[in-house]
mmCIF file of C-alpha atoms in Angstrom:
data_model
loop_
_atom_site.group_PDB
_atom_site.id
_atom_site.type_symbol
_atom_site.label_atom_id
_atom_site.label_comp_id
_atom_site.label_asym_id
_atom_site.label_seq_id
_atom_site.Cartn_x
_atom_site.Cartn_y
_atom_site.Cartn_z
ATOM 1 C CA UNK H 225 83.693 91.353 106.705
ATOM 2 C CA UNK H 226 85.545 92.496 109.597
ATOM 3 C CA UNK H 227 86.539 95.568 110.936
ATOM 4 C CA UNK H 228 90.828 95.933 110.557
ATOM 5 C CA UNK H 229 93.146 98.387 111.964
ATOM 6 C CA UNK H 230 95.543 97.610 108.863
ATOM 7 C CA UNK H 231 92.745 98.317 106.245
ATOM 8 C CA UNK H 232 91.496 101.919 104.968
ATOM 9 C CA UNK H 233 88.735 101.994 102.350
ATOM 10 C CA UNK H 234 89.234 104.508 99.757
ATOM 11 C CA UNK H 235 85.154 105.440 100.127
ATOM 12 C CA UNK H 236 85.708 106.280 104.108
ATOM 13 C CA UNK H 237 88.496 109.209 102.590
ATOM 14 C CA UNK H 238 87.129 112.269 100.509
ATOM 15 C CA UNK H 239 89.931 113.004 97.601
ATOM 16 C CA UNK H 240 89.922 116.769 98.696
ATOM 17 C CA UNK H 241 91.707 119.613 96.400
ATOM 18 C CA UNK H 242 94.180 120.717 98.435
ATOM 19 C CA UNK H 243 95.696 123.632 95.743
ATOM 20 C CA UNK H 244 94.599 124.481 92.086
ATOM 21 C CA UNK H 245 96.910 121.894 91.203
ATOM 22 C CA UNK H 246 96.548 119.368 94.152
ATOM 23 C CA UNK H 247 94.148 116.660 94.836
ATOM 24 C CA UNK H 248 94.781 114.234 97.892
ATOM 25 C CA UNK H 249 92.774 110.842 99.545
ATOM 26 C CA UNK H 250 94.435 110.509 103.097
ATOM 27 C CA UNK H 251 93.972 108.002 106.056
ATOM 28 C CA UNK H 252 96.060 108.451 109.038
ATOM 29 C CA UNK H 253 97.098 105.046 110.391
ATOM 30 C CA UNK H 254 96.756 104.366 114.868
ATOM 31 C CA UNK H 255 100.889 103.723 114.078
ATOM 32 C CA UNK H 256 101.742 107.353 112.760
ATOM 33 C CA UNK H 257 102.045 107.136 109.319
ATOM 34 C CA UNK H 258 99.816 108.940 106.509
ATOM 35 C CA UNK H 259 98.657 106.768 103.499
ATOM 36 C CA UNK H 260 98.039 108.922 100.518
ATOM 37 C CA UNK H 261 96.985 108.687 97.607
ATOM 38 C CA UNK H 262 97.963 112.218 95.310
ATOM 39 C CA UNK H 263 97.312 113.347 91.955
ATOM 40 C CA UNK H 264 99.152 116.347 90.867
ATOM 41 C CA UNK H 265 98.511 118.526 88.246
ATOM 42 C CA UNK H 266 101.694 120.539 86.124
ATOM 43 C CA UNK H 267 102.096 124.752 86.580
ATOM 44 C CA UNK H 268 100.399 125.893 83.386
ATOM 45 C CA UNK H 269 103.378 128.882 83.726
ATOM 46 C CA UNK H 270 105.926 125.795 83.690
ATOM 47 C CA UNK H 271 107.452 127.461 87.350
ATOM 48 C CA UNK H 272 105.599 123.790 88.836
ATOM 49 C CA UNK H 273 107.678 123.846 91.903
ATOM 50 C CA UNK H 274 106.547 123.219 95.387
ATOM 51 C CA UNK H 275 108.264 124.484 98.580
ATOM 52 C CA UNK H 276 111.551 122.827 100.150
ATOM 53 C CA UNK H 277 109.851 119.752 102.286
ATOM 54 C CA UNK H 278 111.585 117.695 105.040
ATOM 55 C CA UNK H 279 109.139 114.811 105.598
ATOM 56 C CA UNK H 280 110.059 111.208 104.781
ATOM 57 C CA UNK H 281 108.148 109.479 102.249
ATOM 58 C CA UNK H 282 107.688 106.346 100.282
ATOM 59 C CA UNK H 283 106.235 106.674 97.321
ATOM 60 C CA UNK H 284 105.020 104.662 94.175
ATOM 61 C CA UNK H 285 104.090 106.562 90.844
ATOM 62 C CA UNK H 286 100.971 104.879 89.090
ATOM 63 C CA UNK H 287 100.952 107.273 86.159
ATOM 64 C CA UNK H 288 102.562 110.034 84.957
ATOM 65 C CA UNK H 289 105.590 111.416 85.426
ATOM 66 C CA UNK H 290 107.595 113.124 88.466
ATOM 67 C CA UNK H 291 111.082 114.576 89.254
ATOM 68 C CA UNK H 292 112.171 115.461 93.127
ATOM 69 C CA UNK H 293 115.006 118.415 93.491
ATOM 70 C CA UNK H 294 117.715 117.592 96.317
ATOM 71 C CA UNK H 295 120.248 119.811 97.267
ATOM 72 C CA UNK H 296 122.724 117.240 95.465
ATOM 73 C CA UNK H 297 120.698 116.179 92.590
ATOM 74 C CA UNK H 298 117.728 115.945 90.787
ATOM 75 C CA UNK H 299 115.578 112.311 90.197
ATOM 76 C CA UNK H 300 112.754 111.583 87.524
ATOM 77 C CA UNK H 301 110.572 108.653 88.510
ATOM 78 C CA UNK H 302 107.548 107.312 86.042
ATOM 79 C CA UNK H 303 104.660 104.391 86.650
ATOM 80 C CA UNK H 304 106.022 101.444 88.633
ATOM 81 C CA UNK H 305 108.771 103.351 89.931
ATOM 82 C CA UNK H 306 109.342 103.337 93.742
ATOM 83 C CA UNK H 307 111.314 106.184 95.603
ATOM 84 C CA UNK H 308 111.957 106.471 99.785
ATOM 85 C CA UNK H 309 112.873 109.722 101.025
ATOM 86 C CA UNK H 310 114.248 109.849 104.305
ATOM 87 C CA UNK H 311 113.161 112.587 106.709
ATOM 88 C CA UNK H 312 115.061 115.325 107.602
ATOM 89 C CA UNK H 313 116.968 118.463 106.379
ATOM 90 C CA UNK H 314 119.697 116.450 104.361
ATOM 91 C CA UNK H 315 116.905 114.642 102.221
ATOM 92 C CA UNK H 316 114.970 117.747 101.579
ATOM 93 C CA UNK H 317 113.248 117.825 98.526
ATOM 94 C CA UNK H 318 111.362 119.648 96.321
ATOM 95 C CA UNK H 319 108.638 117.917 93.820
ATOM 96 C CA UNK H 320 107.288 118.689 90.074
ATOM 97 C CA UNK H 321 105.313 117.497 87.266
ATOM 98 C CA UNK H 322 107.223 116.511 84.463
ATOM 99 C CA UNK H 323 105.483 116.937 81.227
ATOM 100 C CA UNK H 324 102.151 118.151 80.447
ATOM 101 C CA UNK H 325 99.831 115.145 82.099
ATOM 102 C CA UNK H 326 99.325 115.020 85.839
ATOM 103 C CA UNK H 327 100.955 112.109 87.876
ATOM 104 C CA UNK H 328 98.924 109.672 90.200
ATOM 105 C CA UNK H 329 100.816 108.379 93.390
ATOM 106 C CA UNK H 330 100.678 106.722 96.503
ATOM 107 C CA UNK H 331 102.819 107.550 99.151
ATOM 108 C CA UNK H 332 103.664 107.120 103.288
ATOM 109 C CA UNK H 333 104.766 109.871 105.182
ATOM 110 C CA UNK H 334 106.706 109.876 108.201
ATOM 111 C CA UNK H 335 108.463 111.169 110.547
#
């Protein structure tokens, strides 16, 4: 099999625990975009809020369930839903675990 700048085996990237409650498999692609693959795990205290962040992202949930907090509004997404967030201080968002099982996504980030 040959080598590809477009492929990144999941073996090659240690899922590292980032925080008590997050666990992340990255690859950094030669065109400046992350791949990730996340698992996040709900506050036990229910407070399961993470700081304001700016970066765009694409995302796809695989299980569980998520909601983002925007300055305008709040969105709940669940397995096979897709979200892109812009970058930048109007899209700022802020993520959380929705319900008492941890969600599994993939996600770009950019910019």
């Amino acid at each position: 099999m040959t080598d590809s700048p477009y492929l990144f085996r999941a073996a090659d990237h240690e899922l590292r625990q980032v925080s008590d409650r997050l666990k992340l498999r990255e690859a950094i692609s030669g065109f400046g975009i992350a791949l990730r693959y996340q698992e996040r795990a709900p506050d036990p205290a229910g407070a399961d809020e993470a700081d304001w962040c700016q970066t765009g992202h694409s995302i796809f949930i695989l299980s569980g369930r998520i909601r983002y907090r925007f300055d305008s509004h709040t969105v709940e997404a669940g397995p096979g839903d897709m979200l892109h967030i812009p970058a930048g201080r109007e899209h700022r968002h802020k993520p959380s675990v929705v319900g008492p099982d941890p969600v599994h996504y993939v996600l770009t980030e950019f910019g």
